[in-house]
mmCIF file of C-alpha atoms in Angstrom:
data_model
loop_
_atom_site.group_PDB
_atom_site.id
_atom_site.type_symbol
_atom_site.label_atom_id
_atom_site.label_comp_id
_atom_site.label_asym_id
_atom_site.label_seq_id
_atom_site.Cartn_x
_atom_site.Cartn_y
_atom_site.Cartn_z
ATOM 1 C CA MET A 1 67.319 73.598 92.261
ATOM 2 C CA ALA A 2 65.145 71.113 94.189
ATOM 3 C CA GLY A 3 61.374 71.477 93.681
ATOM 4 C CA GLU A 4 61.642 73.246 90.267
ATOM 5 C CA LYS A 5 59.340 72.079 87.835
ATOM 6 C CA LYS A 6 60.991 70.945 84.510
ATOM 7 C CA LYS A 7 60.067 69.914 81.090
ATOM 8 C CA VAL A 8 61.452 66.393 80.899
ATOM 9 C CA VAL A 9 61.443 63.979 77.835
ATOM 10 C CA VAL A 10 61.935 60.356 78.600
ATOM 11 C CA ILE A 11 62.979 58.145 75.614
ATOM 12 C CA GLY A 12 61.709 54.696 75.874
ATOM 13 C CA ALA A 13 58.506 53.168 77.204
ATOM 14 C CA GLY A 14 59.781 49.908 78.579
ATOM 15 C CA ALA A 15 59.600 49.111 82.242
ATOM 16 C CA ILE A 16 62.508 51.428 83.038
ATOM 17 C CA GLY A 17 61.177 54.335 80.968
ATOM 18 C CA VAL A 18 57.549 54.174 82.133
ATOM 19 C CA CYS A 19 58.491 53.805 85.826
ATOM 20 C CA THR A 20 60.855 56.805 85.509
ATOM 21 C CA ALA A 21 58.225 58.882 83.772
ATOM 22 C CA LEU A 22 55.640 58.099 86.419
ATOM 23 C CA TYR A 23 58.052 59.019 89.207
ATOM 24 C CA LEU A 24 58.963 62.160 87.477
ATOM 25 C CA LEU A 25 55.288 63.093 87.049
ATOM 26 C CA ARG A 26 54.788 62.302 90.733
ATOM 27 C CA ASP A 27 57.468 64.868 91.626
ATOM 28 C CA GLY A 28 55.442 67.538 89.578
ATOM 29 C CA HIS A 29 57.470 67.774 86.285
ATOM 30 C CA ASP A 30 55.979 68.221 82.940
ATOM 31 C CA VAL A 31 56.967 64.800 81.269
ATOM 32 C CA THR A 32 56.705 63.566 77.673
ATOM 33 C CA LEU A 33 57.363 59.894 77.158
ATOM 34 C CA VAL A 34 58.613 59.064 73.643
ATOM 35 C CA GLU A 35 58.597 55.552 72.213
ATOM 36 C CA LYS A 36 58.552 54.375 68.590
ATOM 37 C CA ASP A 37 56.230 51.498 69.579
ATOM 38 C CA GLY A 38 53.577 50.993 72.234
ATOM 39 C CA PRO A 39 54.529 50.745 75.793
ATOM 40 C CA ALA A 40 56.192 47.462 76.923
ATOM 41 C CA GLU A 41 56.661 46.118 73.443
ATOM 42 C CA GLY A 42 60.400 45.366 73.798
ATOM 43 C CA ALA A 43 62.140 43.374 76.544
ATOM 44 C CA SER A 44 59.281 44.298 79.052
ATOM 45 C CA PHE A 45 56.862 42.248 76.948
ATOM 46 C CA GLY A 46 58.429 38.891 77.410
ATOM 47 C CA ASN A 47 60.675 38.617 80.430
ATOM 48 C CA GLY A 48 60.396 36.093 83.288
ATOM 49 C CA SER A 49 58.223 38.478 85.287
ATOM 50 C CA VAL A 50 60.293 37.984 88.561
ATOM 51 C CA ILE A 51 60.800 40.751 91.025
ATOM 52 C CA GLY A 52 63.042 40.446 94.166
ATOM 53 C CA GLU A 53 66.307 41.413 95.806
ATOM 54 C CA GLU A 54 68.263 38.066 95.643
ATOM 55 C CA SER A 55 70.018 38.756 92.212
ATOM 56 C CA VAL A 56 73.166 40.155 93.827
ATOM 57 C CA ALA A 57 75.911 38.114 91.703
ATOM 58 C CA PRO A 58 77.012 39.194 88.331
ATOM 59 C CA VAL A 59 76.769 36.933 85.258
ATOM 60 C CA ALA A 60 80.611 36.976 84.889
ATOM 61 C CA MET A 61 81.763 34.946 87.882
ATOM 62 C CA PRO A 62 85.320 33.583 88.479
ATOM 63 C CA GLY A 63 86.372 30.770 86.081
ATOM 64 C CA ILE A 64 83.995 31.966 83.225
ATOM 65 C CA PHE A 65 87.033 32.492 80.994
ATOM 66 C CA TRP A 66 87.289 28.732 80.650
ATOM 67 C CA ARG A 67 83.719 28.537 79.502
ATOM 68 C CA VAL A 68 84.167 30.841 76.444
ATOM 69 C CA PRO A 69 85.067 27.959 74.088
ATOM 70 C CA LYS A 70 81.917 26.118 75.055
ATOM 71 C CA MET A 71 79.953 29.327 74.597
ATOM 72 C CA LEU A 72 81.274 29.605 71.083
ATOM 73 C CA LEU A 73 80.867 25.982 70.175
ATOM 74 C CA ASN A 74 77.371 25.374 71.655
ATOM 75 C CA PRO A 75 74.754 27.608 69.969
ATOM 76 C CA LEU A 76 71.909 26.093 72.124
ATOM 77 C CA GLY A 77 73.760 26.346 75.507
ATOM 78 C CA PRO A 78 72.534 28.431 78.517
ATOM 79 C CA LEU A 79 75.207 31.058 77.644
ATOM 80 C CA ALA A 80 76.106 31.356 73.899
ATOM 81 C CA VAL A 81 77.991 33.565 71.639
ATOM 82 C CA ARG A 82 77.336 33.796 67.911
ATOM 83 C CA TRP A 83 80.588 33.460 65.866
ATOM 84 C CA SER A 84 79.486 36.048 63.445
ATOM 85 C CA TYR A 85 79.060 38.654 66.165
ATOM 86 C CA LEU A 86 82.406 38.071 67.952
ATOM 87 C CA PRO A 87 84.370 40.993 66.209
ATOM 88 C CA GLN A 88 81.746 43.475 67.378
ATOM 89 C CA LEU A 89 81.509 41.890 70.795
ATOM 90 C CA ALA A 90 85.113 41.684 71.482
ATOM 91 C CA PRO A 91 85.635 44.923 73.500
ATOM 92 C CA TRP A 92 82.552 44.198 75.570
ATOM 93 C CA LEU A 93 83.729 40.555 76.057
ATOM 94 C CA VAL A 94 87.214 41.716 77.215
ATOM 95 C CA GLU A 95 85.485 43.794 80.042
ATOM 96 C CA PHE A 96 83.198 40.988 80.823
ATOM 97 C CA LEU A 97 86.016 38.686 81.455
ATOM 98 C CA LYS A 98 87.829 41.351 83.495
ATOM 99 C CA ALA A 99 84.730 41.816 85.617
ATOM 100 C CA SER A 100 84.953 38.129 86.691
ATOM 101 C CA SER A 101 88.006 38.485 89.045
ATOM 102 C CA PRO A 102 87.157 37.673 92.545
ATOM 103 C CA ALA A 103 87.773 41.198 93.864
ATOM 104 C CA ARG A 104 85.620 42.882 91.158
ATOM 105 C CA VAL A 105 82.819 40.259 91.529
ATOM 106 C CA GLU A 106 82.750 41.404 95.248
ATOM 107 C CA GLU A 107 82.515 44.914 94.359
ATOM 108 C CA ILE A 108 79.866 44.369 91.768
ATOM 109 C CA SER A 109 77.739 42.252 94.093
ATOM 110 C CA LYS A 110 77.715 44.981 96.745
ATOM 111 C CA ALA A 111 76.582 47.496 94.248
ATOM 112 C CA LEU A 112 73.887 45.137 92.899
ATOM 113 C CA ALA A 113 72.699 44.561 96.523
ATOM 114 C CA ALA A 114 72.502 48.275 97.178
ATOM 115 C CA LEU A 115 70.429 48.823 94.087
ATOM 116 C CA MET A 116 68.201 45.772 94.716
ATOM 117 C CA ALA A 117 67.335 47.000 98.270
ATOM 118 C CA GLY A 118 63.699 48.402 98.443
ATOM 119 C CA THR A 119 62.711 46.837 95.184
ATOM 120 C CA PHE A 120 59.191 46.120 96.353
ATOM 121 C CA GLU A 121 58.774 49.311 98.147
ATOM 122 C CA ALA A 122 59.638 51.269 95.116
ATOM 123 C CA TYR A 123 56.820 49.687 93.209
ATOM 124 C CA ASP A 124 54.128 50.357 95.857
ATOM 125 C CA PRO A 125 53.388 54.025 94.857
ATOM 126 C CA LEU A 126 53.297 53.087 91.148
ATOM 127 C CA LEU A 127 50.917 50.195 91.820
ATOM 128 C CA GLU A 128 48.714 52.601 93.882
ATOM 129 C CA MET A 129 48.734 55.264 91.093
ATOM 130 C CA ALA A 130 47.765 52.625 88.579
ATOM 131 C CA GLY A 131 44.948 51.217 90.731
ATOM 132 C CA GLU A 132 46.494 47.755 90.523
ATOM 133 C CA PRO A 133 47.650 46.883 94.012
ATOM 134 C CA ASP A 134 47.596 43.074 93.206
ATOM 135 C CA MET A 135 49.692 42.980 90.251
ATOM 136 C CA ILE A 136 52.769 41.716 92.254
ATOM 137 C CA ARG A 137 52.638 38.642 94.314
ATOM 138 C CA ARG A 138 55.176 38.057 97.032
ATOM 139 C CA THR A 139 55.381 34.165 96.836
ATOM 140 C CA GLY A 140 59.095 33.800 97.020
ATOM 141 C CA TRP A 141 60.792 31.593 94.347
ATOM 142 C CA MET A 142 62.840 28.498 94.173
ATOM 143 C CA GLY A 143 66.120 27.453 92.434
ATOM 144 C CA VAL A 144 66.261 23.917 91.614
ATOM 145 C CA TYR A 145 69.076 21.567 90.895
ATOM 146 C CA GLU A 146 68.828 18.199 89.074
ATOM 147 C CA THR A 147 72.242 17.097 90.196
ATOM 148 C CA GLU A 148 74.395 17.518 93.208
ATOM 149 C CA LYS A 149 77.204 18.698 91.019
ATOM 150 C CA GLY A 150 75.019 21.517 89.791
ATOM 151 C CA PHE A 151 74.307 22.533 93.461
ATOM 152 C CA ALA A 152 77.889 22.386 94.302
ATOM 153 C CA ASN A 153 78.797 24.533 91.252
ATOM 154 C CA ASP A 154 76.580 27.189 92.597
ATOM 155 C CA SER A 155 78.419 27.484 96.003
ATOM 156 C CA ARG A 156 80.013 30.767 94.940
ATOM 157 C CA TYR A 157 76.593 32.302 94.202
ATOM 158 C CA LEU A 158 75.289 31.163 97.614
ATOM 159 C CA ASP A 159 78.237 32.471 99.434
ATOM 160 C CA ILE A 160 77.945 35.851 97.796
ATOM 161 C CA GLN A 161 74.269 35.952 98.716
ATOM 162 C CA LYS A 162 75.121 35.078 102.289
ATOM 163 C CA ARG A 163 77.612 37.904 102.503
ATOM 164 C CA ARG A 164 75.012 40.319 101.074
ATOM 165 C CA GLY A 165 72.402 39.154 103.570
ATOM 166 C CA VAL A 166 70.158 37.442 101.083
ATOM 167 C CA GLU A 167 67.604 35.281 103.015
ATOM 168 C CA HIS A 168 67.345 31.680 101.687
ATOM 169 C CA GLU A 169 66.724 28.231 102.793
ATOM 170 C CA ILE A 170 68.259 24.906 101.335
ATOM 171 C CA LEU A 171 65.808 22.303 100.546
ATOM 172 C CA GLN A 172 66.089 18.570 100.182
ATOM 173 C CA ALA A 173 64.209 16.455 97.600
ATOM 174 C CA GLU A 174 61.063 15.878 99.872
ATOM 175 C CA GLU A 175 60.851 19.523 100.919
ATOM 176 C CA ILE A 176 60.852 20.475 97.243
ATOM 177 C CA ARG A 177 57.926 18.291 96.500
ATOM 178 C CA GLN A 178 56.064 19.550 99.503
ATOM 179 C CA LEU A 179 56.695 23.266 98.469
ATOM 180 C CA GLU A 180 55.836 22.761 94.796
ATOM 181 C CA PRO A 181 54.039 19.488 94.178
ATOM 182 C CA SER A 182 53.528 20.204 90.560
ATOM 183 C CA LEU A 183 57.186 19.532 89.862
ATOM 184 C CA ALA A 184 58.472 16.093 88.718
ATOM 185 C CA PRO A 185 60.449 14.351 91.420
ATOM 186 C CA ILE A 186 63.776 14.866 89.588
ATOM 187 C CA PHE A 187 65.595 17.343 91.664
ATOM 188 C CA LYS A 188 68.227 16.722 94.286
ATOM 189 C CA ARG A 189 68.399 20.096 95.950
ATOM 190 C CA ALA A 190 66.681 23.489 95.865
ATOM 191 C CA VAL A 191 67.170 26.962 97.372
ATOM 192 C CA TYR A 192 64.109 28.822 98.435
ATOM 193 C CA TYR A 193 64.122 32.620 98.561
ATOM 194 C CA PRO A 194 61.147 34.033 100.466
ATOM 195 C CA LYS A 195 61.631 37.696 99.590
ATOM 196 C CA VAL A 196 61.000 37.357 95.831
ATOM 197 C CA GLY A 197 57.842 37.674 93.937
ATOM 198 C CA TYR A 198 56.430 38.220 90.513
ATOM 199 C CA SER A 199 54.079 40.197 88.372
ATOM 200 C CA ILE A 200 51.057 38.143 87.327
ATOM 201 C CA ASN A 201 51.285 39.923 83.898
ATOM 202 C CA ASN A 202 54.475 42.001 83.390
ATOM 203 C CA TYR A 203 53.103 43.381 80.136
ATOM 204 C CA ARG A 204 49.891 44.422 81.491
ATOM 205 C CA MET A 205 51.539 45.976 84.579
ATOM 206 C CA VAL A 206 53.784 48.159 82.525
ATOM 207 C CA ARG A 207 50.855 49.205 80.192
ATOM 208 C CA ALA A 208 48.869 50.027 83.469
ATOM 209 C CA PHE A 209 51.592 52.299 84.555
ATOM 210 C CA ALA A 210 51.743 53.969 81.106
ATOM 211 C CA GLU A 211 48.034 54.657 81.408
ATOM 212 C CA ALA A 212 48.255 56.015 84.847
ATOM 213 C CA PHE A 213 51.061 58.371 83.578
ATOM 214 C CA GLN A 214 48.695 59.714 80.916
ATOM 215 C CA ARG A 215 45.774 59.915 83.219
ATOM 216 C CA GLY A 216 47.943 61.922 85.571
ATOM 217 C CA GLY A 217 48.729 64.502 82.945
ATOM 218 C CA GLY A 218 51.734 62.971 81.286
ATOM 219 C CA ARG A 219 52.034 63.041 77.453
ATOM 220 C CA TYR A 220 52.769 59.946 75.364
ATOM 221 C CA LEU A 221 54.271 60.532 71.957
ATOM 222 C CA GLN A 222 54.696 57.596 69.619
ATOM 223 C CA ALA A 223 57.530 58.640 67.542
ATOM 224 C CA GLU A 224 61.079 57.689 66.776
ATOM 225 C CA VAL A 225 64.013 59.878 68.128
ATOM 226 C CA SER A 226 66.354 61.214 65.476
ATOM 227 C CA GLY A 227 68.522 63.393 67.477
ATOM 228 C CA PHE A 228 68.900 66.410 69.939
ATOM 229 C CA ASP A 229 69.167 70.152 69.656
ATOM 230 C CA ILE A 230 72.026 70.959 72.081
ATOM 231 C CA GLY A 231 72.419 74.450 73.628
ATOM 232 C CA GLU A 232 75.013 75.912 75.939
ATOM 233 C CA ALA A 233 73.486 74.139 78.905
ATOM 234 C CA GLY A 234 73.041 70.815 77.168
ATOM 235 C CA PRO A 235 70.017 69.247 75.193
ATOM 236 C CA ARG A 236 67.213 71.770 74.827
ATOM 237 C CA ALA A 237 65.013 69.697 72.550
ATOM 238 C CA VAL A 238 64.424 66.138 71.363
ATOM 239 C CA ARG A 239 63.959 65.661 67.580
ATOM 240 C CA THR A 240 61.625 62.927 66.393
ATOM 241 C CA ASP A 241 60.039 61.715 63.099
ATOM 242 C CA LYS A 242 56.866 63.459 64.260
ATOM 243 C CA GLU A 243 57.954 66.643 65.959
ATOM 244 C CA THR A 244 60.612 68.376 68.076
ATOM 245 C CA VAL A 245 59.839 68.484 71.785
ATOM 246 C CA ALA A 246 61.468 71.254 73.855
ATOM 247 C CA CYS A 247 62.961 70.063 77.142
ATOM 248 C CA ASP A 248 64.862 71.154 80.260
ATOM 249 C CA ALA A 249 66.175 67.599 80.702
ATOM 250 C CA VAL A 250 66.176 64.370 78.906
ATOM 251 C CA VAL A 251 66.315 60.754 80.155
ATOM 252 C CA VAL A 252 67.573 57.935 77.795
ATOM 253 C CA ALA A 253 65.892 54.767 78.862
ATOM 254 C CA ALA A 254 65.594 53.011 75.513
ATOM 255 C CA GLY A 255 66.890 49.697 76.532
ATOM 256 C CA ALA A 256 69.042 47.784 73.960
ATOM 257 C CA TRP A 257 68.659 50.885 71.598
ATOM 258 C CA SER A 258 70.123 53.332 74.115
ATOM 259 C CA LYS A 259 73.786 53.328 72.821
ATOM 260 C CA PRO A 260 73.642 55.791 69.886
ATOM 261 C CA LEU A 261 71.379 58.008 71.904
ATOM 262 C CA ALA A 262 73.888 58.115 74.789
ATOM 263 C CA GLU A 263 76.759 58.688 72.435
ATOM 264 C CA ALA A 264 74.910 61.664 70.829
ATOM 265 C CA LEU A 265 74.577 63.174 74.472
ATOM 266 C CA GLY A 266 78.340 62.741 75.059
ATOM 267 C CA ALA A 267 78.302 59.386 76.865
ATOM 268 C CA PRO A 268 79.856 56.542 74.875
ATOM 269 C CA VAL A 269 78.880 53.304 76.730
ATOM 270 C CA LEU A 270 80.019 49.737 76.360
ATOM 271 C CA LEU A 271 76.372 48.564 75.931
ATOM 272 C CA ASP A 272 75.439 45.378 74.079
ATOM 273 C CA THR A 273 72.587 42.858 73.944
ATOM 274 C CA GLU A 274 71.567 39.657 75.481
ATOM 275 C CA ARG A 275 69.186 37.858 73.324
ATOM 276 C CA GLY A 276 66.528 36.216 75.574
ATOM 277 C CA TYR A 277 63.933 33.696 74.578
ATOM 278 C CA HIS A 278 60.588 32.493 75.968
ATOM 279 C CA MET A 279 57.701 30.202 75.440
ATOM 280 C CA THR A 280 54.227 31.145 76.883
ATOM 281 C CA TYR A 281 51.648 28.240 77.255
ATOM 282 C CA PRO A 282 48.152 29.624 77.426
ATOM 283 C CA THR A 283 46.542 26.580 78.909
ATOM 284 C CA PRO A 284 49.323 24.784 80.602
ATOM 285 C CA GLY A 285 47.269 22.398 82.632
ATOM 286 C CA VAL A 286 49.517 22.751 85.550
ATOM 287 C CA ALA A 287 49.348 25.403 88.310
ATOM 288 C CA PRO A 288 52.699 26.072 89.978
ATOM 289 C CA ARG A 289 52.438 28.090 93.214
ATOM 290 C CA LEU A 290 55.595 30.087 92.569
ATOM 291 C CA PRO A 291 58.339 30.861 90.028
ATOM 292 C CA VAL A 292 60.937 28.121 89.692
ATOM 293 C CA TYR A 293 64.340 28.666 87.999
ATOM 294 C CA SER A 294 67.325 26.678 87.144
ATOM 295 C CA THR A 295 70.930 28.055 87.023
ATOM 296 C CA GLU A 296 72.003 24.614 85.402
ATOM 297 C CA ARG A 297 69.808 25.371 82.447
ATOM 298 C CA ALA A 298 69.420 29.255 82.816
ATOM 299 C CA PHE A 299 65.596 29.590 82.610
ATOM 300 C CA VAL A 300 62.621 30.303 84.737
ATOM 301 C CA ALA A 301 59.094 29.082 84.754
ATOM 302 C CA THR A 302 56.642 31.663 85.949
ATOM 303 C CA PRO A 303 52.716 31.106 86.585
ATOM 304 C CA LEU A 304 51.187 34.274 84.911
ATOM 305 C CA GLU A 305 47.566 35.191 84.659
ATOM 306 C CA ASN A 306 47.819 34.398 80.865
ATOM 307 C CA GLY A 307 49.603 31.108 81.071
ATOM 308 C CA LEU A 308 52.920 29.544 82.034
ATOM 309 C CA ARG A 309 55.933 31.559 80.891
ATOM 310 C CA VAL A 310 59.185 29.793 80.400
ATOM 311 C CA ALA A 311 61.960 32.376 79.848
ATOM 312 C CA GLY A 312 65.787 32.647 79.852
ATOM 313 C CA THR A 313 69.091 31.730 78.435
ATOM 314 C CA VAL A 314 71.649 34.290 77.203
ATOM 315 C CA GLU A 315 72.585 34.570 73.537
ATOM 316 C CA LEU A 316 75.273 37.253 72.669
ATOM 317 C CA GLY A 317 74.468 38.129 69.072
ATOM 318 C CA GLY A 318 73.573 41.690 68.773
ATOM 319 C CA LEU A 319 70.385 43.331 67.417
ATOM 320 C CA LYS A 320 70.447 42.313 63.649
ATOM 321 C CA ALA A 321 70.687 38.575 63.582
ATOM 322 C CA ALA A 322 67.600 36.465 62.932
ATOM 323 C CA PRO A 323 66.323 34.549 66.143
ATOM 324 C CA ASN A 324 67.492 31.069 66.516
ATOM 325 C CA TRP A 325 64.154 29.480 67.412
ATOM 326 C CA ASN A 326 65.763 26.261 68.343
ATOM 327 C CA ARG A 327 66.642 27.930 71.611
ATOM 328 C CA ALA A 328 63.108 28.318 72.494
ATOM 329 C CA LYS A 329 62.474 24.667 71.563
ATOM 330 C CA VAL A 330 65.190 23.624 74.057
ATOM 331 C CA LEU A 331 63.320 25.660 76.754
ATOM 332 C CA GLU A 332 60.152 23.522 75.951
ATOM 333 C CA SER A 333 62.145 20.345 76.158
ATOM 334 C CA HIS A 334 63.445 21.333 79.585
ATOM 335 C CA VAL A 335 60.266 22.585 81.001
ATOM 336 C CA SER A 336 58.384 19.454 79.837
ATOM 337 C CA ARG A 337 60.577 17.308 82.015
ATOM 338 C CA TRP A 338 59.763 19.614 85.025
ATOM 339 C CA TYR A 339 56.023 19.438 84.512
ATOM 340 C CA PRO A 340 55.073 16.063 82.983
ATOM 341 C CA ASP A 341 51.456 17.145 82.712
ATOM 342 C CA LEU A 342 52.245 20.327 80.811
ATOM 343 C CA ASN A 343 50.059 20.982 77.873
ATOM 344 C CA THR A 344 52.313 22.713 75.210
ATOM 345 C CA GLU A 345 49.496 23.323 72.740
ATOM 346 C CA GLY A 346 49.289 26.895 71.676
ATOM 347 C CA GLY A 347 52.730 27.622 73.041
ATOM 348 C CA LYS A 348 54.106 30.918 71.457
ATOM 349 C CA PRO A 349 57.976 31.533 71.104
ATOM 350 C CA TRP A 350 59.357 35.040 71.463
ATOM 351 C CA MET A 351 62.784 36.667 71.422
ATOM 352 C CA GLY A 352 63.815 39.896 72.874
ATOM 353 C CA PHE A 353 66.849 42.110 73.493
ATOM 354 C CA ARG A 354 68.149 42.677 76.937
ATOM 355 C CA PRO A 355 70.358 45.630 77.226
ATOM 356 C CA SER A 356 73.531 44.369 79.045
ATOM 357 C CA MET A 357 76.714 45.970 80.452
ATOM 358 C CA PRO A 358 79.789 43.779 80.892
ATOM 359 C CA ASP A 359 79.844 44.121 84.737
ATOM 360 C CA SER A 360 76.016 43.325 85.135
ATOM 361 C CA LEU A 361 75.586 46.841 86.572
ATOM 362 C CA PRO A 362 73.208 49.145 84.827
ATOM 363 C CA VAL A 363 74.007 52.748 83.554
ATOM 364 C CA ILE A 364 72.224 55.104 85.901
ATOM 365 C CA GLY A 365 73.603 58.607 85.959
ATOM 366 C CA ARG A 366 74.136 62.036 84.220
ATOM 367 C CA SER A 367 76.017 62.242 80.917
ATOM 368 C CA PRO A 368 79.617 63.310 81.638
ATOM 369 C CA ARG A 369 79.109 66.032 79.070
ATOM 370 C CA HIS A 370 75.758 67.388 79.759
ATOM 371 C CA ALA A 371 74.419 67.790 83.314
ATOM 372 C CA ASN A 372 70.733 67.900 82.201
ATOM 373 C CA ALA A 373 71.079 64.492 80.315
ATOM 374 C CA PHE A 374 70.307 61.435 82.266
ATOM 375 C CA LEU A 375 70.870 57.766 81.269
ATOM 376 C CA ALA A 376 68.948 54.752 82.667
ATOM 377 C CA PHE A 377 69.525 51.300 80.809
ATOM 378 C CA GLY A 378 71.709 48.257 80.691
ATOM 379 C CA HIS A 379 69.783 46.267 83.433
ATOM 380 C CA GLY A 380 70.384 42.929 81.715
ATOM 381 C CA HIS A 381 68.114 40.285 83.207
ATOM 382 C CA CYS A 382 67.125 42.541 86.109
ATOM 383 C CA GLY A 383 65.158 45.117 84.170
ATOM 384 C CA LEU A 384 61.761 44.426 85.774
ATOM 385 C CA MET A 385 63.312 43.912 89.078
ATOM 386 C CA LEU A 386 64.981 47.311 89.035
ATOM 387 C CA ALA A 387 62.550 49.247 86.955
ATOM 388 C CA ALA A 388 60.766 51.153 89.859
ATOM 389 C CA ARG A 389 63.983 51.489 91.838
ATOM 390 C CA THR A 390 65.706 53.135 88.805
ATOM 391 C CA GLY A 391 62.829 55.380 88.208
ATOM 392 C CA ALA A 392 62.822 56.733 91.664
ATOM 393 C CA LEU A 393 66.636 57.252 91.578
ATOM 394 C CA VAL A 394 66.451 59.165 88.214
ATOM 395 C CA ALA A 395 63.629 61.259 89.616
ATOM 396 C CA GLU A 396 65.922 62.211 92.531
ATOM 397 C CA MET A 397 68.717 63.323 90.099
ATOM 398 C CA VAL A 398 66.377 65.179 87.751
ATOM 399 C CA SER A 399 64.772 67.012 90.763
ATOM 400 C CA ASP A 400 68.078 67.773 92.245
ATOM 401 C CA LYS A 401 67.179 66.028 95.536
ATOM 402 C CA PRO A 402 69.806 64.603 97.807
ATOM 403 C CA MET A 403 70.532 61.121 96.562
ATOM 404 C CA SER A 404 69.430 58.207 98.582
ATOM 405 C CA LEU A 405 72.217 55.877 97.213
ATOM 406 C CA ASP A 406 75.785 56.453 96.139
ATOM 407 C CA MET A 407 75.498 56.321 92.397
ATOM 408 C CA THR A 408 79.292 56.017 91.639
ATOM 409 C CA PRO A 409 79.124 52.288 90.678
ATOM 410 C CA TYR A 410 76.554 52.899 87.920
ATOM 411 C CA ARG A 411 78.088 56.038 86.290
ATOM 412 C CA PRO A 412 78.067 56.081 82.472
ATOM 413 C CA ASP A 413 81.941 56.522 82.109
ATOM 414 C CA ARG A 414 83.091 53.712 84.196
ATOM 415 C CA PHE A 415 84.571 51.952 81.231
#
């Protein structure tokens, strides 16, 4: 019944979980946010910090099947698979390849575009509640190409973006230098997307949202979830290593750690992990005006208030294997070519786990078994982009409001 106040437990205090908890609190619910670590200590700590509506193409594009051998043979490539993890990854990888058919890519891109619409607007009330209206800068961002071949290879992406109505402008070499003079003159082409921005500090922003949640009456419980008490109507309590929390509804937003929790709630999901790396340079000595990214090399350089963040690449290797820090070193070698005056002193490497679905669409919906169990994870490299949007949609579900979006493409049981 719409308007009914509920006791809701949100599991996970990354960007998705915190935004969801804040939207639920805004709707008048009694909300407990449970996280084993502090807010934003997972993937939300070290992402590229970019927010926008242009990411409407899936990772698996037509022709990716022929790239799989290279993914297996080159551990430092932009998209790599660890041999040791291949047996566990196989079911996910099969669906990943199936998602790359032209017809399926078109369907996925429409679903991504619908979810991306209103990204900035979804953040506005949360920024207001946090008292941080200037945390997001709408500067646009630029995709650069060091070769004409690289630009030509991205024609499918650009065609999809055109069909989805993504605003962009093709730039030549001189126009690139005019827009971003800090870059070395090594680029042949670029694409500028005006309706993109970035958080000046993604970690601080999510923490500010968590603080606003607690100021507004939400409860934060630092504990590890161990299971659920299930009644006739679904989960009635969340068990943790600290206490058991009674609930009328539960939201699983635990990122890469969501799979066993979803399964315990009757929703087996084909979730796996993209291992992403970054380097952050505290005194870079260069001051880019906007984020710049490369599809050729699969990374983004973002000017944050605490330094220059260089983040990206995809390594499919699960949650347990040790980091391959050479991937972070590769990022440094790439970005040093972009910014010849870059001061890399004090640069800190980091690796995090992006929760990833094979079709590049997140899981947002009710458990097929329990109507009061909701799932919100699997956003891949678009977690920060879609955090506020996802939070608003989950709040509509929990509050039994009419849905503002057809949620069928994101349902948990689509595989």
